[in-house]
mmCIF file of C-alpha atoms and ligand atoms in Angstrom:
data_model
loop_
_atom_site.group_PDB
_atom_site.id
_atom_site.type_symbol
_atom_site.label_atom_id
_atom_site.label_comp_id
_atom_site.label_asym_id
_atom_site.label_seq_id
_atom_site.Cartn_x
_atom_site.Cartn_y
_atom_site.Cartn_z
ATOM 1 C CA UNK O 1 0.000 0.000 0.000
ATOM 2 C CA UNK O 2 0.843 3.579 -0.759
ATOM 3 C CA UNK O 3 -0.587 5.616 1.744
ATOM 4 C CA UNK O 4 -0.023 10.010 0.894
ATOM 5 C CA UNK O 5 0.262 12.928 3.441
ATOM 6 C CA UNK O 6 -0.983 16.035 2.837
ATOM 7 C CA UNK O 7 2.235 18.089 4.183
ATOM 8 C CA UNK O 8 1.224 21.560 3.560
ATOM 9 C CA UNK O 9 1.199 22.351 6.783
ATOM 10 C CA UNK O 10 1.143 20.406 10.947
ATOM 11 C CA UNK O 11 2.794 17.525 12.116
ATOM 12 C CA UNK O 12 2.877 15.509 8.885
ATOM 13 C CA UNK O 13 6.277 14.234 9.398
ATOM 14 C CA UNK O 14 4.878 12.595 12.603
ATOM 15 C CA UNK O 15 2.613 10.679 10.310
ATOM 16 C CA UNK O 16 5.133 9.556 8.285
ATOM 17 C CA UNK O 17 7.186 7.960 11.188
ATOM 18 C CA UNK O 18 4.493 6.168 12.061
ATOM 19 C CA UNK O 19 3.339 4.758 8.778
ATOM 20 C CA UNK O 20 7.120 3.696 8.403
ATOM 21 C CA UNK O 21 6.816 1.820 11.800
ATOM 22 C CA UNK O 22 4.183 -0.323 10.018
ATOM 23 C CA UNK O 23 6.686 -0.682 7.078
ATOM 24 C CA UNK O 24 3.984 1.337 4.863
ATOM 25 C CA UNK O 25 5.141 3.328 1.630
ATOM 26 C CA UNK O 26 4.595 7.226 2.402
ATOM 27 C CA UNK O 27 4.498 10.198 -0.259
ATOM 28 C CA UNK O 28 4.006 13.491 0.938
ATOM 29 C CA UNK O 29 1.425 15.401 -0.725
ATOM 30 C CA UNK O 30 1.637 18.871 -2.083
ATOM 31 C CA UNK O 31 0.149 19.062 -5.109
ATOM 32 C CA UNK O 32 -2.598 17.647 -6.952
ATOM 33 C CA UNK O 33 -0.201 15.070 -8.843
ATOM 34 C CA UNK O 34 1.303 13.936 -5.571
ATOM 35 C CA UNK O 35 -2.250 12.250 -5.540
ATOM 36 C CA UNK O 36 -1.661 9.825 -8.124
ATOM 37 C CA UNK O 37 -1.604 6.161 -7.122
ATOM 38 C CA UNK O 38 -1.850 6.633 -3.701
ATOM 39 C CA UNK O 39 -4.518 4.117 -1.781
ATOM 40 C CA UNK O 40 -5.384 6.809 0.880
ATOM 41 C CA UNK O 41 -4.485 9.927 2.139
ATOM 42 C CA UNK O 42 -3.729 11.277 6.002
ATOM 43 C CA UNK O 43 -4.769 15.089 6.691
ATOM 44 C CA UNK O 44 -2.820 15.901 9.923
ATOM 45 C CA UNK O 45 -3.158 17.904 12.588
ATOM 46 C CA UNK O 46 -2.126 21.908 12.365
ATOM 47 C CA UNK O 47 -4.113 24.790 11.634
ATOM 48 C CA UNK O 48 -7.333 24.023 9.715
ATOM 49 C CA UNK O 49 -7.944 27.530 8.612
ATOM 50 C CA UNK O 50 -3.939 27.508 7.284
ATOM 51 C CA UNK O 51 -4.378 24.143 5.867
ATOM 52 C CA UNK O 52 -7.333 25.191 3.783
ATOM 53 C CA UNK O 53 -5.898 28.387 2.613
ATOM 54 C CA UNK O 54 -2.975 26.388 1.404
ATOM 55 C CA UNK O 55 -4.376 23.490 -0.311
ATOM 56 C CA UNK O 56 -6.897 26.189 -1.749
ATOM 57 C CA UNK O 57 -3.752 28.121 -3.142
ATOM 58 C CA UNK O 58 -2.551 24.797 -4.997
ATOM 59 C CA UNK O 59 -5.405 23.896 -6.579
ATOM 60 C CA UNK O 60 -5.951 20.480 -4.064
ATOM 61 C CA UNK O 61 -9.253 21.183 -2.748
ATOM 62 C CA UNK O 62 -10.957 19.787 -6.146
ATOM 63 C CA UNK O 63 -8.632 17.111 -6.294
ATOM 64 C CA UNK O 64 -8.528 15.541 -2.157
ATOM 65 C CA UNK O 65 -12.736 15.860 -3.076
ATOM 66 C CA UNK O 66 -12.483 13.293 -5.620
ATOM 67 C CA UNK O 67 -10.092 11.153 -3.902
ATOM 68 C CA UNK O 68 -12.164 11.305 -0.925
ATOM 69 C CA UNK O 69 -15.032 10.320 -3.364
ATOM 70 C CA UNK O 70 -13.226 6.588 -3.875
ATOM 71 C CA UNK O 71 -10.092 6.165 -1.437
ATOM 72 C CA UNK O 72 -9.937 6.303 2.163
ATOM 73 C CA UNK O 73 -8.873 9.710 4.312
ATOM 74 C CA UNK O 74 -8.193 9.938 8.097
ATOM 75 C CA UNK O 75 -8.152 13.534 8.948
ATOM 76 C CA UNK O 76 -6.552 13.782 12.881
ATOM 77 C CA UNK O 77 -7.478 17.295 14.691
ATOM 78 C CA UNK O 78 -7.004 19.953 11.821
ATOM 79 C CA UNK O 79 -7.953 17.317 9.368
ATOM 80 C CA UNK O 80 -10.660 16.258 11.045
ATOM 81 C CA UNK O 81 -12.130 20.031 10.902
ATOM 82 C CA UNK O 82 -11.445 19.538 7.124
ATOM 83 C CA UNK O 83 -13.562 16.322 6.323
ATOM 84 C CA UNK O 84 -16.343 18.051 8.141
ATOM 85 C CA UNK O 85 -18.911 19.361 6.472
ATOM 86 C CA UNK O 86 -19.746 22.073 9.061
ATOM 87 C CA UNK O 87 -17.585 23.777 11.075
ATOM 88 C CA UNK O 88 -19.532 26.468 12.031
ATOM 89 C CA UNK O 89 -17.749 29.299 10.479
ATOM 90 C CA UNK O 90 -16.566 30.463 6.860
ATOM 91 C CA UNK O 91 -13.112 28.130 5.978
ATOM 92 C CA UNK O 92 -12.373 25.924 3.308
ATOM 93 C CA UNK O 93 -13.470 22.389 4.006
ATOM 94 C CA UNK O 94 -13.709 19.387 2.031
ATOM 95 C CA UNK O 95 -16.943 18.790 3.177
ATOM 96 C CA UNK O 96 -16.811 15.054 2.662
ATOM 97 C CA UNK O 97 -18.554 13.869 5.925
ATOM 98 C CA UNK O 98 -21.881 14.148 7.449
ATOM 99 C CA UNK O 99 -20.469 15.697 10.724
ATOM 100 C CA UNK O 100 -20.426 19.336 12.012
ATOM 101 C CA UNK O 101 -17.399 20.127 13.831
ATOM 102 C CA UNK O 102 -16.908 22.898 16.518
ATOM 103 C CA UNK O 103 -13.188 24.382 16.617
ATOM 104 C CA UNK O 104 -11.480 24.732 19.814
ATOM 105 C CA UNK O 105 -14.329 23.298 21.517
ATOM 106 C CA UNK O 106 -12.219 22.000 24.936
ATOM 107 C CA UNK O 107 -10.706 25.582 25.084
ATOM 108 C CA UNK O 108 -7.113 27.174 24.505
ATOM 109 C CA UNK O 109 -3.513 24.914 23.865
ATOM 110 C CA UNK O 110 -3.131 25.057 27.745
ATOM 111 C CA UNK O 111 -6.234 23.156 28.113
ATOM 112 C CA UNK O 112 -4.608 20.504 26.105
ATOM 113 C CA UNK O 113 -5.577 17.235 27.731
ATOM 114 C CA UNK O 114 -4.942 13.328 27.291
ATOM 115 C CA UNK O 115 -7.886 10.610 27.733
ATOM 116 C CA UNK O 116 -8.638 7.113 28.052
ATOM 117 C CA UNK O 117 -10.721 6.121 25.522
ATOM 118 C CA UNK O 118 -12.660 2.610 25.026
ATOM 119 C CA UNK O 119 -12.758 2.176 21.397
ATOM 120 C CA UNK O 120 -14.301 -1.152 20.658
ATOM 121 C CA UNK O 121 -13.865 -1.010 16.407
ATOM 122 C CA UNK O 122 -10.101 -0.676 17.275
ATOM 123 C CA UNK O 123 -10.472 -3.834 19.749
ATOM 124 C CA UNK O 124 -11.645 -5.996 16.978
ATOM 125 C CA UNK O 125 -9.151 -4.820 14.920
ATOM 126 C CA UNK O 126 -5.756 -5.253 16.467
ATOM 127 C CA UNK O 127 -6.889 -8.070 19.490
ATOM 128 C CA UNK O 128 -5.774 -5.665 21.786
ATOM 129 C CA UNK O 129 -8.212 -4.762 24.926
ATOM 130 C CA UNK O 130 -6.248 -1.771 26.292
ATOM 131 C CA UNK O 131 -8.318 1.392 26.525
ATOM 132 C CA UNK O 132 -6.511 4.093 23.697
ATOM 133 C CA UNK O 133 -4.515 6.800 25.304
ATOM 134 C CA UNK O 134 -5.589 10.161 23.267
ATOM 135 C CA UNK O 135 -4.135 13.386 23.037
ATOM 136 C CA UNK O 136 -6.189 16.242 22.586
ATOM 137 C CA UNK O 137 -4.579 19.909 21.044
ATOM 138 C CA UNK O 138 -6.906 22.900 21.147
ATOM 139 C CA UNK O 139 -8.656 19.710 19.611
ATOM 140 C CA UNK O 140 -12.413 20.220 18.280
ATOM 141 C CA UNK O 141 -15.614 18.400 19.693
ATOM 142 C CA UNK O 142 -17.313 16.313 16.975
ATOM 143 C CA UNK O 143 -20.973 17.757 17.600
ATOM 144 C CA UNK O 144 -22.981 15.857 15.179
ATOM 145 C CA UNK O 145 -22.852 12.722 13.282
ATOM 146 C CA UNK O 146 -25.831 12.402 10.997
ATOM 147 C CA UNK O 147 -26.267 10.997 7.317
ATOM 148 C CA UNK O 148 -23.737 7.984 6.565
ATOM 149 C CA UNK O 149 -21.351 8.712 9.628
ATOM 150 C CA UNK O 150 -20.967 7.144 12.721
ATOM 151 C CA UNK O 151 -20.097 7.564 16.315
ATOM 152 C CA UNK O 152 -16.163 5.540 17.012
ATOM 153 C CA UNK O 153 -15.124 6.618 20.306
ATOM 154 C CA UNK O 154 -16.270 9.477 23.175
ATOM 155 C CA UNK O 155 -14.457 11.141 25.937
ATOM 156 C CA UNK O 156 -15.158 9.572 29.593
ATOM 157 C CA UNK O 157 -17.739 12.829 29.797
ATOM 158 C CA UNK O 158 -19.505 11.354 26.200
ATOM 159 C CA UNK O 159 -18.468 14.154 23.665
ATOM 160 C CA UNK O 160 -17.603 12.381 20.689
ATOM 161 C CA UNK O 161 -13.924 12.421 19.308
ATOM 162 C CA UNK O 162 -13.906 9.959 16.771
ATOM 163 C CA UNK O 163 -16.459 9.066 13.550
ATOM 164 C CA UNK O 164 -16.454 6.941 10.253
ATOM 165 C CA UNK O 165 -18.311 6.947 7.306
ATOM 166 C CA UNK O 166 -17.571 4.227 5.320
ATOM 167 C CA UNK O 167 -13.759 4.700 4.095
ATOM 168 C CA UNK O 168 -13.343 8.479 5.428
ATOM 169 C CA UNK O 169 -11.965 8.709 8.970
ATOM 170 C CA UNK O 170 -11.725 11.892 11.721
ATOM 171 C CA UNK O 171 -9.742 11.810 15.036
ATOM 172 C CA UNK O 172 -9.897 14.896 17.169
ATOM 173 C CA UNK O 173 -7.103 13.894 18.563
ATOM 174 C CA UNK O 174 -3.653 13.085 17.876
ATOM 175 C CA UNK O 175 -2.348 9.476 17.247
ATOM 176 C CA UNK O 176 0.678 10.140 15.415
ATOM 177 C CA UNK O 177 2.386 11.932 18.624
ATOM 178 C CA UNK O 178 2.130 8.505 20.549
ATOM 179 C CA UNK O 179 3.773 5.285 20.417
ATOM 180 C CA UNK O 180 0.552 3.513 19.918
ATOM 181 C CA UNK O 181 0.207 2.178 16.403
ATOM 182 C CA UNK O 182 -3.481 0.901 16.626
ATOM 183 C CA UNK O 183 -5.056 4.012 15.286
ATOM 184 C CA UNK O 184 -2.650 3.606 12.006
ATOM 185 C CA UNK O 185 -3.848 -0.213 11.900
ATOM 186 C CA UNK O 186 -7.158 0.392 11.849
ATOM 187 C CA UNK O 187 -6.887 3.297 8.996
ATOM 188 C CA UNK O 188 -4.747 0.776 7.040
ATOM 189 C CA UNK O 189 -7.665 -1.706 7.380
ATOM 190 C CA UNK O 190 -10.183 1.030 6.107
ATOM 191 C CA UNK O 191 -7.632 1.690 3.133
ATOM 192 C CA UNK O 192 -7.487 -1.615 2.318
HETATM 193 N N1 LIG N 1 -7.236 24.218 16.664
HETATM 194 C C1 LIG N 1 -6.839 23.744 15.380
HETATM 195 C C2 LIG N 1 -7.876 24.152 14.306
HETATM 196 O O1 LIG N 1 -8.920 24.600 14.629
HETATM 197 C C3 LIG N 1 -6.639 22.244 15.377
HETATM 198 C C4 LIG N 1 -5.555 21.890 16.353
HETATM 199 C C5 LIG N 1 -4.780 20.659 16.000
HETATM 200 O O2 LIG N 1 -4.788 20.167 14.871
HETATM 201 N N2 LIG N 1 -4.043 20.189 16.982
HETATM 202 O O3 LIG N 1 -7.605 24.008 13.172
#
């Protein structure tokens, strides 16, 4: 598998490491060619607003649509806001899932947490029982799933962090800053 990503802007290279750990092939993606023959795509975590602005500026918003449209994405934090359809405000999205987002929603980057999660898709996936350790960064609440998505994992207080919809995947936290591979497993599954 040849899994892209999107390194316009975040910790993409913390992706990368990651997706090397599982002895996965990695392109980063900056333009719309970069796309080509890729099997998914990760959007990382950063600045959603910057991210947008950015991949608007190089012609990828078009382009990540369509590949959304028939390959698997996992947008983490920022790129969660990004799949959203909704986040409440005027930004460039890709609007690809049925979820409406709100930015910020656990307060500023000193109210930075990190969580125990149960999450029992990654459970079946990987045969491994521990509860997820996430890491949230001025992380956004997932407010609504409707249409095609679905609910993957909540905070202990039952605000939801994690949805699917079929092949498209949003974290609003951050797996690629911890040791713990699962998350990356279970995308790779998705992709596959
Ligand atoms: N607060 C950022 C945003 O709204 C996301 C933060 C992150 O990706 N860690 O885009």
């Amino acid at each position: 598998m040849k899994i892209g990503v999107l390194a316009l802007q975040g910790d993409f290279a913390e992706h990368i490491v990651m997706l090397r750990r599982l002895q996965v092939e990695t392109v980063e993606v900056r333009l719309p060619e970069h796309l080509r023959g890729l099997d998914a795509l990760i959007i990382p975590g950063g600045e959603s607003t910057t991210i947008g602005k950015l991949a608007n500026d190089f012609g990828l918003l078009e382009p990540l649509r369509l590949f959304g449209q028939r390959r698997a994405i996992w947008g983490t934090c920022a790129g969660a806001i990004l799949l959203s359809k909704d986040a409440r405000r005027e930004q460039p999205l890709l609007s690809l899932m049925d979820i409406t987002v709100q930015r910020n929603a656990f307060g500023r980057q000193v109210d930075s947490f990190e969580a125990d999660l149960d999450v029992p898709e990654l459970k079946k996936t990987t045969g491994n029982p521990e509860p997820y350790h996430a890491i949230f960064i001025r992380a956004p609440i997932i407010e609504s799933v409707t249409g095609g998505a679905r609910v993957l994992a909540m905070t202990p207080d039952k605000r939801i962090v994690a949805a699917q919809q079929g092949h498209l995947l949003a974290t609003s936290f951050h797996p690629e800053l911890t040791r713990d591979t699962r998350f990356h497993e279970y995308f790779l599954s998705i992709a596959d």
